[in-house]
């Protein structure tokens, strides 16, 4: 019987001892085999874990520390969501728009959303204003041939006879405000 | 889920039936970590006690090992080996670091041996509790560091020779040879003191 055979058998018997099973009898075992196995049996039967003085205190401490770490990690993940660019940028833009709408309600173009579009532009150019005024006062005289220089429009004879007159400061002029009301 | 559910024997020590699920959840779920701690504590503590001087140091190192387990458990990959091998690799490193820092390799305390011999009612250990105690301490101390490590992994951690081999880098047959010869040397040393006599 070779030493390798004995070693293999010893390994099997040792595993049996550690499983708390008694190894099978081995009739052909070498003379000192059983004595060696007895030393292994003594070691295998030994459990020193009961000598620990801090088993449960350590368990509690580690669980507490782990719980704190897990909660901190969960908060960090939550904060990270709001700091992500795909979330933070749209959120900032929406916030800015809401603030603008609240602070500047009159100037906000948002106030027109959903309302019918106005037929006239908000601000007329001087030329357009002049043309509008001219159209309203068309009966007072002929249209000016040129709008490049200030020209007082003279009333027609019929208008003079009926007592109608233009304001003294009524001029057609490009680039200057035109008062539409007396 | 019953975290304490146990499976059949794996090698020489029982493993948790849902161990892999526990390992995955242990990084986020206290109950899973607690189940792993409860299951592995005796084996870790025993292994450490086979290699260090006293209970207080063994408690410190065991706590350190489980702290490292908790810290690094997300790095464990099942395809690289069993969780037990991964955990006892942490244990070996922790003990080795401690022994290096201490500058000595006193691995087994006399007090522990006295307690060990007196706490068990089994006849074999009653023999150890007798006049051979000092001789056993001397015999264990005569083993090499590698032999003490393997005895700790075998009797303390209750790992199979295959797992010890994967942990230490030795071949499985070499582990068996080293263990057998170490036990024979123990027996030879103790024989005059009567250990093992029927």
CSV table of C-alpha atoms in Angstrom, one decimal:
chain,number,residue,atom,x,y,z
A,1,UNK,CA,0.0,0.0,0.0
A,2,UNK,CA,1.5,3.3,-1.1
A,3,UNK,CA,1.6,6.5,1.0
A,4,UNK,CA,-0.7,8.1,-1.6
A,5,UNK,CA,-3.4,5.5,-0.9
A,6,UNK,CA,-3.1,6.1,2.8
A,7,UNK,CA,-3.3,9.9,2.2
A,8,UNK,CA,-6.4,9.6,0.1
A,9,UNK,CA,-8.1,7.4,2.7
A,10,UNK,CA,-7.1,9.7,5.4
A,11,UNK,CA,-8.6,12.7,3.5
A,12,UNK,CA,-11.9,10.8,3.2
A,13,UNK,CA,-11.9,9.8,6.9
A,14,UNK,CA,-11.1,13.4,7.9
A,15,UNK,CA,-14.0,14.7,5.9
A,16,UNK,CA,-16.2,12.2,7.6
A,17,UNK,CA,-15.0,13.4,11.0
A,18,UNK,CA,-15.7,17.0,10.1
A,19,UNK,CA,-19.2,16.0,9.0
A,20,UNK,CA,-19.5,14.4,12.5
A,21,UNK,CA,-19.7,10.9,11.0
A,22,UNK,CA,-17.5,8.1,12.2
A,23,UNK,CA,-15.2,6.8,9.5
A,24,UNK,CA,-15.6,3.2,8.3
A,25,UNK,CA,-13.3,0.7,9.8
A,26,UNK,CA,-10.3,0.1,7.7
A,27,UNK,CA,-8.8,-3.3,8.2
A,28,UNK,CA,-5.8,-2.8,6.1
A,29,UNK,CA,-4.8,0.4,7.7
A,30,UNK,CA,-1.2,0.9,8.7
A,31,UNK,CA,-0.5,0.4,12.4
A,32,UNK,CA,-0.2,4.1,13.3
A,33,UNK,CA,-3.1,5.2,11.1
A,34,UNK,CA,-5.8,5.0,13.8
A,35,UNK,CA,-3.6,7.0,16.2
A,36,UNK,CA,-3.2,9.8,13.6
A,37,UNK,CA,-6.9,9.7,13.0
A,38,UNK,CA,-7.5,10.1,16.8
A,39,UNK,CA,-5.5,13.4,16.7
A,40,UNK,CA,-7.6,14.6,13.8
A,41,UNK,CA,-10.7,13.5,15.7
A,42,UNK,CA,-9.8,15.7,18.6
A,43,UNK,CA,-9.2,18.7,16.4
A,44,UNK,CA,-12.4,18.1,14.4
A,45,UNK,CA,-14.5,17.9,17.5
A,46,UNK,CA,-13.3,21.2,18.8
A,47,UNK,CA,-15.4,24.3,18.4
A,48,UNK,CA,-13.9,27.5,19.9
A,49,UNK,CA,-16.5,29.9,18.6
A,50,UNK,CA,-18.3,29.7,21.9
A,51,UNK,CA,-15.3,31.5,23.4
A,52,UNK,CA,-16.1,34.7,21.5
A,53,UNK,CA,-17.0,37.5,23.9
A,54,UNK,CA,-18.2,39.9,21.2
A,55,UNK,CA,-20.0,37.8,18.7
A,56,UNK,CA,-23.4,39.4,19.1
A,57,UNK,CA,-22.1,42.9,19.9
A,58,UNK,CA,-20.1,42.8,16.7
A,59,UNK,CA,-23.1,41.6,14.8
A,60,UNK,CA,-25.2,44.5,16.1
A,61,UNK,CA,-22.5,47.0,15.4
A,62,UNK,CA,-22.0,45.9,11.9
A,63,UNK,CA,-25.7,45.9,11.2
A,64,UNK,CA,-26.1,49.4,12.6
A,65,UNK,CA,-23.1,50.7,10.5
A,66,UNK,CA,-24.4,49.0,7.4
A,67,UNK,CA,-27.9,50.4,7.9
A,68,UNK,CA,-26.5,53.9,8.2
A,69,UNK,CA,-24.4,53.4,5.1
A,70,UNK,CA,-27.3,52.0,3.1
A,71,UNK,CA,-29.5,55.0,4.1
A,72,UNK,CA,-26.7,57.4,3.1
A,73,UNK,CA,-26.3,55.7,-0.2
A,74,UNK,CA,-30.0,55.8,-0.8
A,75,UNK,CA,-30.1,59.5,-0.2
A,76,UNK,CA,-27.1,60.0,-2.4
A,77,UNK,CA,-28.8,58.2,-5.2
A,78,UNK,CA,-31.9,60.3,-4.7
A,79,UNK,CA,-29.9,63.5,-4.8
A,80,UNK,CA,-28.1,62.4,-7.8
A,81,UNK,CA,-31.4,62.0,-9.7
A,82,UNK,CA,-32.2,65.7,-9.3
A,83,UNK,CA,-28.7,66.7,-10.2
A,84,UNK,CA,-28.6,64.7,-13.4
A,85,UNK,CA,-28.4,67.1,-16.4
A,86,UNK,CA,-31.4,65.5,-18.1
A,87,UNK,CA,-33.5,66.4,-15.1
A,88,UNK,CA,-31.9,69.5,-13.8
A,89,UNK,CA,-31.8,71.5,-17.1
A,90,UNK,CA,-35.4,71.2,-18.0
A,91,UNK,CA,-36.3,71.8,-14.4
A,92,UNK,CA,-34.4,75.0,-14.3
A,93,UNK,CA,-35.9,76.2,-17.6
A,94,UNK,CA,-39.4,75.5,-16.4
A,95,UNK,CA,-38.7,77.3,-13.1
A,96,UNK,CA,-37.3,80.3,-14.9
A,97,UNK,CA,-40.4,80.5,-17.2
A,98,UNK,CA,-42.8,80.2,-14.3
A,99,UNK,CA,-40.9,83.0,-12.4
A,100,UNK,CA,-41.0,85.2,-15.5
A,101,UNK,CA,-44.7,84.6,-16.0
A,102,UNK,CA,-45.4,85.6,-12.3
A,103,UNK,CA,-43.1,88.7,-12.2
A,104,UNK,CA,-43.8,90.1,-15.6
A,105,UNK,CA,-47.4,89.2,-16.5
A,106,UNK,CA,-48.0,92.2,-18.8
A,107,UNK,CA,-45.0,91.7,-20.9
A,108,UNK,CA,-45.2,88.0,-21.2
A,109,UNK,CA,-46.1,86.7,-24.6
A,110,UNK,CA,-47.4,83.7,-22.8
A,111,UNK,CA,-50.5,85.7,-21.9
A,112,UNK,CA,-51.6,85.6,-25.5
A,113,UNK,CA,-51.5,81.8,-25.7
A,114,UNK,CA,-55.0,80.5,-26.4
A,115,UNK,CA,-56.3,83.9,-27.3
A,116,UNK,CA,-57.3,84.9,-30.9
A,117,UNK,CA,-54.5,86.6,-32.8
A,118,UNK,CA,-54.9,90.4,-33.0
A,119,UNK,CA,-55.7,91.8,-36.4
A,120,UNK,CA,-53.4,94.9,-36.0
A,121,UNK,CA,-49.8,94.9,-35.1
A,122,UNK,CA,-49.0,96.1,-31.6
A,123,UNK,CA,-46.9,99.0,-32.9
A,124,UNK,CA,-47.5,100.8,-36.1
A,125,UNK,CA,-44.7,102.2,-38.1
A,126,UNK,CA,-44.9,106.0,-38.7
A,127,UNK,CA,-45.7,105.5,-42.3
A,128,UNK,CA,-48.4,103.1,-41.6
A,129,UNK,CA,-49.8,105.4,-38.9
A,130,UNK,CA,-49.7,108.3,-41.3
A,131,UNK,CA,-51.5,106.3,-44.0
A,132,UNK,CA,-54.1,105.3,-41.5
A,133,UNK,CA,-54.6,108.8,-40.5
A,134,UNK,CA,-54.8,110.0,-44.1
A,135,UNK,CA,-57.4,107.4,-44.8
A,136,UNK,CA,-59.5,108.7,-42.0
A,137,UNK,CA,-59.2,112.2,-43.1
A,138,UNK,CA,-59.3,111.5,-46.8
A,139,UNK,CA,-62.2,113.8,-47.3
A,140,UNK,CA,-60.1,116.9,-46.1
A,141,UNK,CA,-57.8,117.0,-49.2
A,142,UNK,CA,-55.7,115.1,-51.7
A,143,UNK,CA,-53.2,112.6,-50.7
A,144,UNK,CA,-49.7,113.9,-50.5
A,145,UNK,CA,-47.5,113.0,-53.4
A,146,UNK,CA,-44.6,112.8,-51.2
A,147,UNK,CA,-44.2,111.9,-47.5
A,148,UNK,CA,-40.6,113.0,-47.3
A,149,UNK,CA,-41.2,116.5,-46.0
A,150,UNK,CA,-43.7,118.0,-43.6
A,151,UNK,CA,-46.7,119.3,-45.5
A,152,UNK,CA,-49.8,120.7,-44.0
A,153,UNK,CA,-52.8,119.4,-45.8
A,154,UNK,CA,-55.2,122.1,-46.8
A,155,UNK,CA,-58.9,121.5,-46.5
A,156,UNK,CA,-61.0,121.3,-49.6
A,157,UNK,CA,-63.4,124.1,-50.3
A,158,UNK,CA,-66.4,121.9,-49.4
A,159,UNK,CA,-64.8,121.1,-46.1
A,160,UNK,CA,-64.0,124.7,-45.5
A,161,UNK,CA,-67.6,125.6,-46.2
A,162,UNK,CA,-68.9,123.0,-43.8
A,163,UNK,CA,-66.7,124.3,-41.1
A,164,UNK,CA,-64.5,121.2,-40.9
A,165,UNK,CA,-60.8,121.8,-40.3
A,166,UNK,CA,-57.6,119.9,-39.5
A,167,UNK,CA,-55.6,120.4,-36.3
A,168,UNK,CA,-52.9,123.0,-36.7
A,169,UNK,CA,-50.2,120.5,-36.0
A,170,UNK,CA,-51.4,117.8,-38.3
A,171,UNK,CA,-48.5,116.9,-40.7
A,172,UNK,CA,-47.7,114.0,-42.8
A,173,UNK,CA,-44.0,113.3,-42.2
A,174,UNK,CA,-41.9,110.2,-42.5
A,175,UNK,CA,-40.1,109.3,-39.4
A,176,UNK,CA,-42.0,111.6,-37.0
A,177,UNK,CA,-44.9,110.7,-34.8
A,178,UNK,CA,-48.3,111.7,-36.1
A,179,UNK,CA,-50.9,112.7,-33.5
A,180,UNK,CA,-54.1,111.0,-34.5
A,181,UNK,CA,-56.3,112.8,-31.9
A,182,UNK,CA,-56.8,116.5,-31.5
B,1,UNK,CA,-37.9,34.2,2.3
B,2,UNK,CA,-36.4,32.2,5.1
B,3,UNK,CA,-32.9,33.5,5.3
B,4,UNK,CA,-31.9,30.7,7.7
B,5,UNK,CA,-32.8,27.9,5.4
B,6,UNK,CA,-30.0,25.4,5.1
B,7,UNK,CA,-29.0,23.1,2.3
B,8,UNK,CA,-27.3,19.8,2.4
B,9,UNK,CA,-23.6,19.5,3.2
B,10,UNK,CA,-21.2,21.1,0.8
B,11,UNK,CA,-17.8,19.5,1.4
B,12,UNK,CA,-17.5,19.3,5.1
B,13,UNK,CA,-19.6,22.3,6.2
B,14,UNK,CA,-23.2,23.1,5.6
B,15,UNK,CA,-24.0,26.0,3.3
B,16,UNK,CA,-27.0,28.2,3.1
B,17,UNK,CA,-29.5,27.0,0.5
B,18,UNK,CA,-29.9,30.5,-1.0
B,19,UNK,CA,-26.4,31.6,-0.3
B,20,UNK,CA,-25.9,33.3,-3.7
B,21,UNK,CA,-29.1,35.3,-3.3
B,22,UNK,CA,-28.0,36.3,0.2
B,23,UNK,CA,-24.7,37.5,-1.1
B,24,UNK,CA,-26.3,39.6,-3.8
B,25,UNK,CA,-28.8,41.1,-1.3
B,26,UNK,CA,-26.3,41.5,1.6
B,27,UNK,CA,-25.1,44.8,0.2
B,28,UNK,CA,-28.6,46.4,0.5
B,29,UNK,CA,-30.5,44.2,3.0
B,30,UNK,CA,-29.6,43.9,6.7
B,31,UNK,CA,-31.3,40.5,7.0
B,32,UNK,CA,-29.3,39.0,4.3
B,33,UNK,CA,-26.0,40.2,5.8
B,34,UNK,CA,-27.1,38.9,9.2
B,35,UNK,CA,-27.8,35.5,7.8
B,36,UNK,CA,-24.3,35.3,6.3
B,37,UNK,CA,-22.8,36.5,9.5
B,38,UNK,CA,-24.6,34.0,11.6
B,39,UNK,CA,-23.7,31.2,9.3
B,40,UNK,CA,-20.0,32.0,8.8
B,41,UNK,CA,-19.1,33.3,12.2
B,42,UNK,CA,-18.2,30.0,13.9
B,43,UNK,CA,-15.9,28.9,11.0
B,44,UNK,CA,-14.2,32.3,10.7
B,45,UNK,CA,-13.7,32.6,14.5
B,46,UNK,CA,-12.3,29.0,14.7
B,47,UNK,CA,-10.0,29.6,11.8
B,48,UNK,CA,-8.7,32.8,13.4
B,49,UNK,CA,-8.3,31.0,16.8
B,50,UNK,CA,-6.2,28.4,15.2
B,51,UNK,CA,-3.8,31.0,14.1
B,52,UNK,CA,-3.7,33.8,16.7
B,53,UNK,CA,-3.0,34.0,20.4
B,54,UNK,CA,-6.1,34.7,22.3
B,55,UNK,CA,-9.8,35.4,22.3
B,56,UNK,CA,-9.6,39.2,22.2
B,57,UNK,CA,-7.4,39.2,19.2
B,58,UNK,CA,-9.6,36.6,17.5
B,59,UNK,CA,-12.7,38.7,18.2
B,60,UNK,CA,-11.0,41.8,16.8
B,61,UNK,CA,-9.8,40.0,13.7
B,62,UNK,CA,-13.2,38.3,13.2
B,63,UNK,CA,-14.9,41.7,13.3
B,64,UNK,CA,-12.4,43.1,10.9
B,65,UNK,CA,-13.0,40.2,8.5
B,66,UNK,CA,-16.8,40.8,8.5
B,67,UNK,CA,-16.3,44.5,8.1
B,68,UNK,CA,-14.2,43.8,5.0
B,69,UNK,CA,-16.8,41.3,3.8
B,70,UNK,CA,-19.5,43.9,4.1
B,71,UNK,CA,-17.4,46.6,2.4
B,72,UNK,CA,-16.3,44.5,-0.5
B,73,UNK,CA,-19.2,42.1,-1.0
B,74,UNK,CA,-20.3,43.8,-4.2
B,75,UNK,CA,-17.0,42.8,-5.7
B,76,UNK,CA,-17.6,39.1,-5.2
B,77,UNK,CA,-18.1,37.2,-8.5
B,78,UNK,CA,-19.7,33.8,-8.4
B,79,UNK,CA,-18.0,32.7,-11.5
B,80,UNK,CA,-14.6,33.2,-9.9
B,81,UNK,CA,-15.2,30.8,-7.1
B,82,UNK,CA,-17.3,30.0,-4.1
B,83,UNK,CA,-18.3,32.6,-1.6
B,84,UNK,CA,-16.6,30.6,1.2
B,85,UNK,CA,-13.3,30.6,-0.6
B,86,UNK,CA,-13.6,34.4,-1.2
B,87,UNK,CA,-14.5,35.0,2.4
B,88,UNK,CA,-11.6,32.9,3.8
B,89,UNK,CA,-9.2,34.6,1.5
B,90,UNK,CA,-10.2,37.8,3.3
B,91,UNK,CA,-9.7,36.0,6.6
B,92,UNK,CA,-6.2,34.7,5.6
B,93,UNK,CA,-5.2,38.2,4.5
B,94,UNK,CA,-6.4,39.7,7.8
B,95,UNK,CA,-4.6,37.1,9.9
B,96,UNK,CA,-1.4,37.4,7.9
B,97,UNK,CA,-1.5,41.2,8.2
B,98,UNK,CA,-1.9,40.9,11.9
B,99,UNK,CA,0.9,38.4,12.3
B,100,UNK,CA,3.2,40.5,10.3
B,101,UNK,CA,2.3,43.6,12.3
B,102,UNK,CA,2.9,41.6,15.5
B,103,UNK,CA,6.2,40.4,14.2
B,104,UNK,CA,5.6,36.9,15.4
B,105,UNK,CA,3.6,33.9,14.5
B,106,UNK,CA,2.3,32.6,17.8
B,107,UNK,CA,-0.8,31.0,16.5
B,108,UNK,CA,-2.4,29.1,19.3
B,109,UNK,CA,-2.8,30.2,22.9
B,110,UNK,CA,-2.2,28.0,25.9
B,111,UNK,CA,-5.4,29.4,27.5
B,112,UNK,CA,-7.4,28.4,24.4
B,113,UNK,CA,-6.0,24.9,24.7
B,114,UNK,CA,-6.9,24.6,28.3
B,115,UNK,CA,-10.4,25.9,27.6
B,116,UNK,CA,-10.7,23.6,24.6
B,117,UNK,CA,-9.6,20.5,26.6
B,118,UNK,CA,-11.9,21.2,29.6
B,119,UNK,CA,-15.1,22.3,27.8
B,120,UNK,CA,-15.8,19.1,25.8
B,121,UNK,CA,-17.0,16.0,27.4
B,122,UNK,CA,-15.8,13.7,24.7
B,123,UNK,CA,-13.3,11.0,25.7
B,124,UNK,CA,-10.7,12.0,23.1
B,125,UNK,CA,-10.6,15.5,24.4
B,126,UNK,CA,-10.5,14.4,28.0
B,127,UNK,CA,-7.3,12.7,27.0
B,128,UNK,CA,-6.0,16.0,25.6
B,129,UNK,CA,-7.1,17.7,28.8
B,130,UNK,CA,-4.6,15.5,30.7
B,131,UNK,CA,-0.9,15.6,30.9
B,132,UNK,CA,-0.4,15.9,27.1
B,133,UNK,CA,-1.7,19.5,26.9
B,134,UNK,CA,1.7,21.2,27.0
B,135,UNK,CA,3.0,18.6,24.7
B,136,UNK,CA,0.3,19.3,22.2
B,137,UNK,CA,1.0,23.0,22.4
B,138,UNK,CA,4.6,22.3,21.7
B,139,UNK,CA,3.7,19.9,18.9
B,140,UNK,CA,1.4,22.4,17.2
B,141,UNK,CA,4.0,25.1,17.6
B,142,UNK,CA,6.5,23.0,15.8
B,143,UNK,CA,4.5,23.0,12.6
B,144,UNK,CA,5.4,25.4,9.8
B,145,UNK,CA,3.3,28.4,9.1
B,146,UNK,CA,1.9,26.8,6.0
B,147,UNK,CA,0.9,23.7,8.0
B,148,UNK,CA,-0.8,25.7,10.7
B,149,UNK,CA,-2.7,27.6,8.0
B,150,UNK,CA,-3.9,24.4,6.4
B,151,UNK,CA,-4.9,22.9,9.7
B,152,UNK,CA,-6.8,26.1,10.5
B,153,UNK,CA,-8.5,26.0,7.1
B,154,UNK,CA,-9.3,22.3,7.5
B,155,UNK,CA,-10.4,22.1,11.1
B,156,UNK,CA,-11.4,25.7,11.8
B,157,UNK,CA,-12.9,26.8,8.5
B,158,UNK,CA,-14.0,23.2,7.6
B,159,UNK,CA,-13.1,23.5,4.0
B,160,UNK,CA,-12.6,20.6,1.6
B,161,UNK,CA,-9.1,20.0,0.3
B,162,UNK,CA,-10.3,21.2,-3.1
B,163,UNK,CA,-11.3,24.6,-1.7
B,164,UNK,CA,-8.2,24.8,0.4
B,165,UNK,CA,-6.3,24.2,-2.8
B,166,UNK,CA,-8.1,26.9,-4.7
B,167,UNK,CA,-7.5,29.3,-1.7
B,168,UNK,CA,-3.8,28.6,-1.2
B,169,UNK,CA,-2.7,27.9,-4.8
B,170,UNK,CA,-1.6,24.4,-3.8
B,171,UNK,CA,-2.8,21.3,-5.7
B,172,UNK,CA,-5.5,19.3,-4.0
B,173,UNK,CA,-3.3,16.3,-3.6
B,174,UNK,CA,-0.6,18.5,-2.1
B,175,UNK,CA,-3.0,19.8,0.4
B,176,UNK,CA,-3.9,16.2,1.4
B,177,UNK,CA,-0.2,15.3,1.7
B,178,UNK,CA,0.7,18.3,3.8
B,179,UNK,CA,-2.3,17.7,6.1
B,180,UNK,CA,-1.6,14.0,6.6
B,181,UNK,CA,2.1,14.6,7.3
B,182,UNK,CA,1.3,17.4,9.7
B,183,UNK,CA,-1.1,15.2,11.6
B,184,UNK,CA,1.4,12.4,11.7
B,185,UNK,CA,4.0,14.7,13.1
B,186,UNK,CA,1.5,15.8,15.7
B,187,UNK,CA,0.8,12.2,16.6
B,188,UNK,CA,4.4,11.3,16.7
B,189,UNK,CA,5.2,14.2,19.0
B,190,UNK,CA,2.3,13.4,21.2
B,191,UNK,CA,2.6,9.7,21.3
B,192,UNK,CA,4.9,9.5,24.3
B,193,UNK,CA,2.3,11.7,26.2
B,194,UNK,CA,-0.4,9.2,25.5
B,195,UNK,CA,-2.6,11.2,23.0
B,196,UNK,CA,-4.3,8.8,20.7
B,197,UNK,CA,-3.7,5.8,22.9
B,198,UNK,CA,-6.8,3.6,23.2
